[in-house]
GROMACS .gro file of C-alpha atoms in nm:
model
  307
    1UNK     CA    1  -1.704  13.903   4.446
    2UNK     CA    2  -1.718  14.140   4.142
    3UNK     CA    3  -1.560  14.059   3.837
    4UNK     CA    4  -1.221  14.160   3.787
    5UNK     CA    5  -1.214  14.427   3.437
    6UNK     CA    6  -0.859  14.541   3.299
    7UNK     CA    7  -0.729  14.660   2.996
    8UNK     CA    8  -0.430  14.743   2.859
    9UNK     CA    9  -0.348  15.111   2.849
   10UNK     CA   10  -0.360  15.358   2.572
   11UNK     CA   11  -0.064  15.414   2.490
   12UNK     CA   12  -0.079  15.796   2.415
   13UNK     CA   13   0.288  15.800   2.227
   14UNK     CA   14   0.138  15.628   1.965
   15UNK     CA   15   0.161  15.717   1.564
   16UNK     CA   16  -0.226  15.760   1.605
   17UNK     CA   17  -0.446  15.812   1.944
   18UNK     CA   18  -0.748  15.801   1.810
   19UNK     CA   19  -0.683  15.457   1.677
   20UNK     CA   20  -0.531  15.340   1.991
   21UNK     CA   21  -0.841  15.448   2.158
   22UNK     CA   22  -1.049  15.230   1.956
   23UNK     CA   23  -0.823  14.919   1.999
   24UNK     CA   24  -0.849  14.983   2.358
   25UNK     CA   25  -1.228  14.968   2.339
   26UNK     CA   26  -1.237  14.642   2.133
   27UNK     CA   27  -0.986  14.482   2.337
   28UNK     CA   28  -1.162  14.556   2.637
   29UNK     CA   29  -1.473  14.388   2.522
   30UNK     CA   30  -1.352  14.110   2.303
   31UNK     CA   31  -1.164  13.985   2.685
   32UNK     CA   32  -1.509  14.020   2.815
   33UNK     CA   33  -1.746  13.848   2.564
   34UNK     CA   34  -2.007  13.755   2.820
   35UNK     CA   35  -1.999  14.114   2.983
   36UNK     CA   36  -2.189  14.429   2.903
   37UNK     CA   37  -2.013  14.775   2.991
   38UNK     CA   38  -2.211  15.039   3.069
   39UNK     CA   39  -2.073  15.428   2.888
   40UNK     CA   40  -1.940  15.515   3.212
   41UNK     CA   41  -1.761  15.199   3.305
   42UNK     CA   42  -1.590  15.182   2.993
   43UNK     CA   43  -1.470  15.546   3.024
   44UNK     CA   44  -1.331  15.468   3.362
   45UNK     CA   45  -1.108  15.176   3.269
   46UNK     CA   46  -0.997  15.342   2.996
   47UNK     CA   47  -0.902  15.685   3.100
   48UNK     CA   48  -1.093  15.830   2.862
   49UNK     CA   49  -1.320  16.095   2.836
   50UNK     CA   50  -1.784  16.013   2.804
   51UNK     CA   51  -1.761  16.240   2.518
   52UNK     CA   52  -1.518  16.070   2.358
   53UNK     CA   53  -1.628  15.730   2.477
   54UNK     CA   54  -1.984  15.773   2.335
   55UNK     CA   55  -1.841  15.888   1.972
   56UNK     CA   56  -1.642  15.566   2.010
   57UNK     CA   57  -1.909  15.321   2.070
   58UNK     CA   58  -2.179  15.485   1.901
   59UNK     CA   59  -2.005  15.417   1.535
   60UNK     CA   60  -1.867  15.090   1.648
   61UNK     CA   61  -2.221  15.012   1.672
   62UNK     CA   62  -2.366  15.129   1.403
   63UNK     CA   63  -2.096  14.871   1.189
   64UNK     CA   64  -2.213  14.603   1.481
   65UNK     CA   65  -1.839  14.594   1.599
   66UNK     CA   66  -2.078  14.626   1.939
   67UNK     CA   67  -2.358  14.549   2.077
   68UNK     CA   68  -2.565  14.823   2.250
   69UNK     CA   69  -2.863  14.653   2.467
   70UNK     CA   70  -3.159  14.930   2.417
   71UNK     CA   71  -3.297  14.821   2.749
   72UNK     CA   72  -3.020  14.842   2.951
   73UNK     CA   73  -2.796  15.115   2.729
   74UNK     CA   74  -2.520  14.894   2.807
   75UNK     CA   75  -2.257  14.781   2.540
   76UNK     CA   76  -2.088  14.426   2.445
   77UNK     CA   77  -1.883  14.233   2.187
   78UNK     CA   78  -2.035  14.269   1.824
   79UNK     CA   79  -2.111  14.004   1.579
   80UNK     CA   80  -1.930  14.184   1.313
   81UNK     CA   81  -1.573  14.161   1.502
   82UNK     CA   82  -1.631  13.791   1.478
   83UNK     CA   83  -1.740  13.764   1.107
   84UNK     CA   84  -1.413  13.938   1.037
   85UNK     CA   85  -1.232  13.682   1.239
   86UNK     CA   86  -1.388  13.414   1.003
   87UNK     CA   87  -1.343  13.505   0.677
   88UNK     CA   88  -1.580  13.409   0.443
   89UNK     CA   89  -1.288  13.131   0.281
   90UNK     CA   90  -1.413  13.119  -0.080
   91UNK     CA   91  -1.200  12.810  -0.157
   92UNK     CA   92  -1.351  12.629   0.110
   93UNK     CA   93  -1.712  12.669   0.047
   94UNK     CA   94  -1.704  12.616  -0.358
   95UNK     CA   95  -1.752  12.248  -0.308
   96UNK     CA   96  -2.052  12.286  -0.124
   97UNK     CA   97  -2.209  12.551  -0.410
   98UNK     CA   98  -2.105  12.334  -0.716
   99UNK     CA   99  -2.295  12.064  -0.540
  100UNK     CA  100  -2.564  12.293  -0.453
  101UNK     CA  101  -2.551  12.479  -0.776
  102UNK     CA  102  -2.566  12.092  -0.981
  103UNK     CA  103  -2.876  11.961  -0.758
  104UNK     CA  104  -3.075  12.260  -0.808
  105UNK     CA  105  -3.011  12.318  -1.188
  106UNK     CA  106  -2.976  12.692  -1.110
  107UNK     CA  107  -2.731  12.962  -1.008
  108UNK     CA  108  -2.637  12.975  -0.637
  109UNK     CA  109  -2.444  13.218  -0.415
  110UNK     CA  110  -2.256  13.250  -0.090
  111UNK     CA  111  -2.293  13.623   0.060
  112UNK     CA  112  -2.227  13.765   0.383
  113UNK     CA  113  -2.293  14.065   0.547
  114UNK     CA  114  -2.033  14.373   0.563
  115UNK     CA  115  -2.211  14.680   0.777
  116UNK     CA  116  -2.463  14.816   0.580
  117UNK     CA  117  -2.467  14.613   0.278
  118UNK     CA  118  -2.453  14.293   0.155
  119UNK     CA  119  -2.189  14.091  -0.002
  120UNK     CA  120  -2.200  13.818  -0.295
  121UNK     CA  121  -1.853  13.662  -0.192
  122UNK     CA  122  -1.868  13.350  -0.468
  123UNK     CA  123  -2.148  13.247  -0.660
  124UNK     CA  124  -2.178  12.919  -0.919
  125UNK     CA  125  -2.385  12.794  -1.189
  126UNK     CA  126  -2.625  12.963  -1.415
  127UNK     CA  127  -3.007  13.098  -1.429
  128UNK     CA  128  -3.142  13.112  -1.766
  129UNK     CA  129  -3.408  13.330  -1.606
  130UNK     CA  130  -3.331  13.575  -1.402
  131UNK     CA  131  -3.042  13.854  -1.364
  132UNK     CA  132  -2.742  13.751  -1.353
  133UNK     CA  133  -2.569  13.799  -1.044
  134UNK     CA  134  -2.176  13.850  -0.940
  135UNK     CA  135  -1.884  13.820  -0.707
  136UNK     CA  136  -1.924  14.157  -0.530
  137UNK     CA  137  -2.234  14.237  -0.587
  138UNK     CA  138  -2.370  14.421  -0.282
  139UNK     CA  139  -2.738  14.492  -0.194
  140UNK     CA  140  -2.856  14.722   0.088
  141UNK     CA  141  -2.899  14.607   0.422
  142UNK     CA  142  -3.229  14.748   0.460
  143UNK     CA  143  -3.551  14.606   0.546
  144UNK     CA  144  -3.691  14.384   0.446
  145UNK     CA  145  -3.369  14.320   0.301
  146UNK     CA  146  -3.118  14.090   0.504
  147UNK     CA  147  -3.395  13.943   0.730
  148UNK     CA  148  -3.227  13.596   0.696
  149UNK     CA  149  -2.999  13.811   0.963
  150UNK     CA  150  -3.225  13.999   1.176
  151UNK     CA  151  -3.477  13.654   1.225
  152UNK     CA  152  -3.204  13.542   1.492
  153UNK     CA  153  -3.174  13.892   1.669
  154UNK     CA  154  -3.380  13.993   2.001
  155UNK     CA  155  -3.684  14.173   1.948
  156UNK     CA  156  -3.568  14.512   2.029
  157UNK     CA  157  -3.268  14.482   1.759
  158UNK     CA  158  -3.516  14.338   1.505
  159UNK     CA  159  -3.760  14.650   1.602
  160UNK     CA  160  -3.461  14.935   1.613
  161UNK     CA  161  -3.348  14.761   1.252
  162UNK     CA  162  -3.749  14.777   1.088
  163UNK     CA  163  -3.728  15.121   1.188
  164UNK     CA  164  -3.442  15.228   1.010
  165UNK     CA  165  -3.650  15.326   0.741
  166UNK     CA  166  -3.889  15.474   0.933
  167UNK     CA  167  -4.196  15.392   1.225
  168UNK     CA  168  -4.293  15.067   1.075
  169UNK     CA  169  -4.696  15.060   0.961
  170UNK     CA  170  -4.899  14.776   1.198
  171UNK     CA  171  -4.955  14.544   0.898
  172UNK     CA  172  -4.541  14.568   0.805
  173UNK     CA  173  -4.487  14.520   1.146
  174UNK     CA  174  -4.659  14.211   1.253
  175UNK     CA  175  -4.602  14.069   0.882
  176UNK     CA  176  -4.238  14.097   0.926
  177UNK     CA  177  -4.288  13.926   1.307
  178UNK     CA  178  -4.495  13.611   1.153
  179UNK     CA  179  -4.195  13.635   0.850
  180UNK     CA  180  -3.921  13.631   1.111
  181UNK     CA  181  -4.092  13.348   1.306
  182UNK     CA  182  -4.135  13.130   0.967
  183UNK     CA  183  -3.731  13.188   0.892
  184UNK     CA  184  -3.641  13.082   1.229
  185UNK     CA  185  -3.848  12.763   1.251
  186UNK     CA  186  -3.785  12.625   0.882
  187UNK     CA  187  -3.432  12.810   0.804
  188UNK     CA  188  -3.490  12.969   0.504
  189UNK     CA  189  -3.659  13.278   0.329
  190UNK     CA  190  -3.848  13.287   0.033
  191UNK     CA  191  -3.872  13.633  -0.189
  192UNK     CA  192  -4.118  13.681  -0.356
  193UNK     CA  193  -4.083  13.742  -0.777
  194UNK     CA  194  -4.318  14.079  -0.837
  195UNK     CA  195  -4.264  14.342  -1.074
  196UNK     CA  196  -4.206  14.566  -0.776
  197UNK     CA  197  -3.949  14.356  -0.658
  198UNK     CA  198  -3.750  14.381  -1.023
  199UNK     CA  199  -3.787  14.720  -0.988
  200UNK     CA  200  -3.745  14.839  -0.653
  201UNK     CA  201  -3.409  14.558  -0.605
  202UNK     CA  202  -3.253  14.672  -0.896
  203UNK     CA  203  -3.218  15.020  -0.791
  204UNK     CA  204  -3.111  14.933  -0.463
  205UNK     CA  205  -2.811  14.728  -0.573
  206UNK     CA  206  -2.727  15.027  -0.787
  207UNK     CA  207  -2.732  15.277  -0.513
  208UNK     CA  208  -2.531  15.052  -0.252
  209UNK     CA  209  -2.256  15.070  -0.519
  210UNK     CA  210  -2.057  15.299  -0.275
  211UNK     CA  211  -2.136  15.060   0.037
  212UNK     CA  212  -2.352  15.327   0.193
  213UNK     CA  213  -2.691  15.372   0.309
  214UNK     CA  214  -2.843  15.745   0.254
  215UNK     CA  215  -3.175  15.889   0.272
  216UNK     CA  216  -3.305  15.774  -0.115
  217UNK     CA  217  -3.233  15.419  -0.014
  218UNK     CA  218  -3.377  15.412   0.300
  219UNK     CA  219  -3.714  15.571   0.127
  220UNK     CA  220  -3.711  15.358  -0.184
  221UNK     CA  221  -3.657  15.033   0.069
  222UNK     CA  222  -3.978  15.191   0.314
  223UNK     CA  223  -4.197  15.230  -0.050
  224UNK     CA  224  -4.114  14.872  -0.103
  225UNK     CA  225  -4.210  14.748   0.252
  226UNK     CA  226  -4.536  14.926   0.212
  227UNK     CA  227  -4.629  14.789  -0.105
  228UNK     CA  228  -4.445  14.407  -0.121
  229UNK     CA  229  -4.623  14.112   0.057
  230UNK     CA  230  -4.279  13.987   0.242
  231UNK     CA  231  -4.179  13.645   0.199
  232UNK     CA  232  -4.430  13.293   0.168
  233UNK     CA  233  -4.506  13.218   0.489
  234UNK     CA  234  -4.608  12.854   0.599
  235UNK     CA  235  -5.010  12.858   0.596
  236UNK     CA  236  -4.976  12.970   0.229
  237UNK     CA  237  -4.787  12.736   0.077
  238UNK     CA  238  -5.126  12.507   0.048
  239UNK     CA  239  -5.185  12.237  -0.221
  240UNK     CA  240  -5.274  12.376  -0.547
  241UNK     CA  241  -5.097  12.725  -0.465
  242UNK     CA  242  -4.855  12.886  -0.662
  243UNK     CA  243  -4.585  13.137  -0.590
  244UNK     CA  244  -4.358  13.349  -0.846
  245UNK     CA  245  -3.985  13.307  -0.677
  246UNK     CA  246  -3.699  13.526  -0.719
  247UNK     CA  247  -3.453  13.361  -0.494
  248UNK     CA  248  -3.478  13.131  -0.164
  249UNK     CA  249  -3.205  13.111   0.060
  250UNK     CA  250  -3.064  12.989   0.404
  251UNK     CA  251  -2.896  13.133   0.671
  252UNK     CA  252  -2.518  13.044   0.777
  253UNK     CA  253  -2.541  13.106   1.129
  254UNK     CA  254  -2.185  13.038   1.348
  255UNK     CA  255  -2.147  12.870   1.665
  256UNK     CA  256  -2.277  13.147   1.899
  257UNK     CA  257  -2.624  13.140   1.672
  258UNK     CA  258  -2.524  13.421   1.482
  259UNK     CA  259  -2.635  13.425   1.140
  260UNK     CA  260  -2.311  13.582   0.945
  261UNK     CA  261  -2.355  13.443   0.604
  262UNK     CA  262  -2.648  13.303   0.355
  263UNK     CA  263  -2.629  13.062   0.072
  264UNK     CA  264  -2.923  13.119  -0.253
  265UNK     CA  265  -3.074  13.007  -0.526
  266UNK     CA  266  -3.164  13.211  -0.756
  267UNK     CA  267  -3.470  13.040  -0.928
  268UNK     CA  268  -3.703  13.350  -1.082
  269UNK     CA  269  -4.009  13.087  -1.195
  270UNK     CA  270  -4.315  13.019  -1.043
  271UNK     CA  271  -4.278  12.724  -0.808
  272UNK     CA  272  -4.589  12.521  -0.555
  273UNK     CA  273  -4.559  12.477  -0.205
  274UNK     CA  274  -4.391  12.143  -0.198
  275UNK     CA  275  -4.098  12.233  -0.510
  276UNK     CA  276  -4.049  12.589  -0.250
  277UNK     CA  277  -4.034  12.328   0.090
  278UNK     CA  278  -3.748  12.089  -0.117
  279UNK     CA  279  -3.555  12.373  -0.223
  280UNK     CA  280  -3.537  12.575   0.104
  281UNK     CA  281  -3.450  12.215   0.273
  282UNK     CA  282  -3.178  12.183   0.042
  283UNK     CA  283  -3.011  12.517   0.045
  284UNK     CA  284  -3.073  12.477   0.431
  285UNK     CA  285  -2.858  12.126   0.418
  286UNK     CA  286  -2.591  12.316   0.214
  287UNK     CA  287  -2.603  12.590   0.551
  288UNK     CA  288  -2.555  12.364   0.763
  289UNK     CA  289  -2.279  12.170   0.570
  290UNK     CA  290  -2.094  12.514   0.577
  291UNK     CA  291  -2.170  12.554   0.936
  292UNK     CA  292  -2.011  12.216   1.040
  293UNK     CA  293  -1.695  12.379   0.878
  294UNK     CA  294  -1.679  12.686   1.006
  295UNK     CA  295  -1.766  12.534   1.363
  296UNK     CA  296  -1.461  12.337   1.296
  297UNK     CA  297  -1.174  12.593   1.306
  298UNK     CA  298  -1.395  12.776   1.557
  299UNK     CA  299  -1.218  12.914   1.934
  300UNK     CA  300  -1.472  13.093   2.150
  301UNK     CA  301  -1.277  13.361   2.343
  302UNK     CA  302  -1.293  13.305   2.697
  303UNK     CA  303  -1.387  13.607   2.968
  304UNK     CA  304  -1.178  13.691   3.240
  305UNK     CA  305  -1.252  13.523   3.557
  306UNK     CA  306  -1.377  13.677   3.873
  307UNK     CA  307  -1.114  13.767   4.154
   0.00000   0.00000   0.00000
């Protein structure tokens, strides 16, 4: 039996065709969550032309409204389509920062991820230390920048997003695969306070104003990679160590394991092993407290079934 694929048709009357054409496409795929199209299959069911089809899905993708498999070519539903279908619901969440934000003695934040940048969506309390940060800030998504994301991808999306900023050195490479590996096994990240970091983050934020990655921010973000020691990882947090912090934080991941929003602490001090292990537990407890909620109100779309 082969599964059974329809769509609705594109209604060519309508105020905008080019708009219906996209609809079509999500629609197609959001029935079909478990399914990956290939170009041509997706053309065919929708009457429309490769050309046209491979415009489509190639900017869909690059916002993550799809998925496109680099082994097989082959496209699917996109995390982003279901981070929009969750909002991140402010109201709901402040609870869990005040308490958060009151434990810790510092400011924390809720962000989430919107294409190509980042997102403060609330943010509570206050750090004497650092800079202050607020609702709407936005950040590049750029590594090594947003890898509370990319720890949860495959390792061809985690490789295609490192080399966004260009063919990633060996070192960067397997420092950001042991990095990856430590956020996935203890759910949080840890970045690292440096003068660099100041620096380097500070003009970043300023040149994401616009929501857009160009050319200056993806070399600024590779000098950085280059030159930073990325996150704490495990083996180093030893007894008598010290680290200078800028912020730890925790990935909100939804039902399907997607990571679509992170809760920090901004602590900008120099903390040991054991103060950065209590703190990453507890903004990984607040996570998880968020999750529960989310996973609450969530439906999981169901595919068609075969004929």
């Amino acid at each position: 039996m082969t599964e059974s694929v329809t769509a609705p048709p594109i209604r060519s009357q309508g105020a905008s065709p080019p708009t219906e054409r996209v609809i079509a496409v999500i629609e197609l795929l959001g029935r079909n969550p478990n399914k990956q199209f290939s170009l041509a299959e997706i053309c065919r069911t929708l009457g429309i032309s490769r050309a046209t089809g491979h415009a489509l899905l190639t900017t869909l993708a690059a916002h993550e409204w799809v998925i496109r498999d680099p082994a097989t070519a082959h496209y699917s539903w996109g995390p982003a389509i279901s981070a929009l279908a969750r909002p991140a619901n402010t109201p709901l969440h402040r609870g869990a920062l005040q308490a958060l934000a009151a434990a810790t003695g510092t400011q924390v934040m809720l962000a989430r991820r919107e294409g190509t940048t980042l997102v403060v969506t609330d943010t509570v309390g206050e750090c004497p230390r650092g800079p202050r940060v607020w609702r709407g800030m936005r950040t590049p998504f750029v590594p090594p920048i947003g890898r509370d994301y990319v720890a949860w991808w495959s390792t061809d999306a985690q490789n295609e997003w490192l080399e966004a900023i260009g063919t990633p050195s060996r070192q960067f490479k397997q420092r950001m695969t042991d990095v990856f590996r430590a956020i996935r096994q203890r759910g949080f990240v840890v970045e690292r306070l440096t003068h660099q970091y100041v620096r380097v983050y500070s003009a970043l934020r300023a040149l994401s104003a616009d929501g857009q990655v160009d050319e200056i921010t993806a070399h600024l973000a590779r000098a950085y990679a280059d030159l930073a020691v990325i996150d704490v990882l495990d083996d180093e947090l030893i007894a008598g160590a010290t680290h200078s912090v800028a912020t730890i934080s925790a990935p909100i991941r939804d039902p399907d394991g997607t990571a679509m929003m992170t809760v920090m602490a901004a602590v900008f001090t120099t903390l040991d092993g054991d103060a950065i292990r209590s703190l990453g537990a507890q903004l990984r407890d607040s996570a998880r407290e968020i999750e529960q909620r989310i996973g609450a109100d969530h439906v999981v779309p169901q595919a068609l079934t075969s004929d």
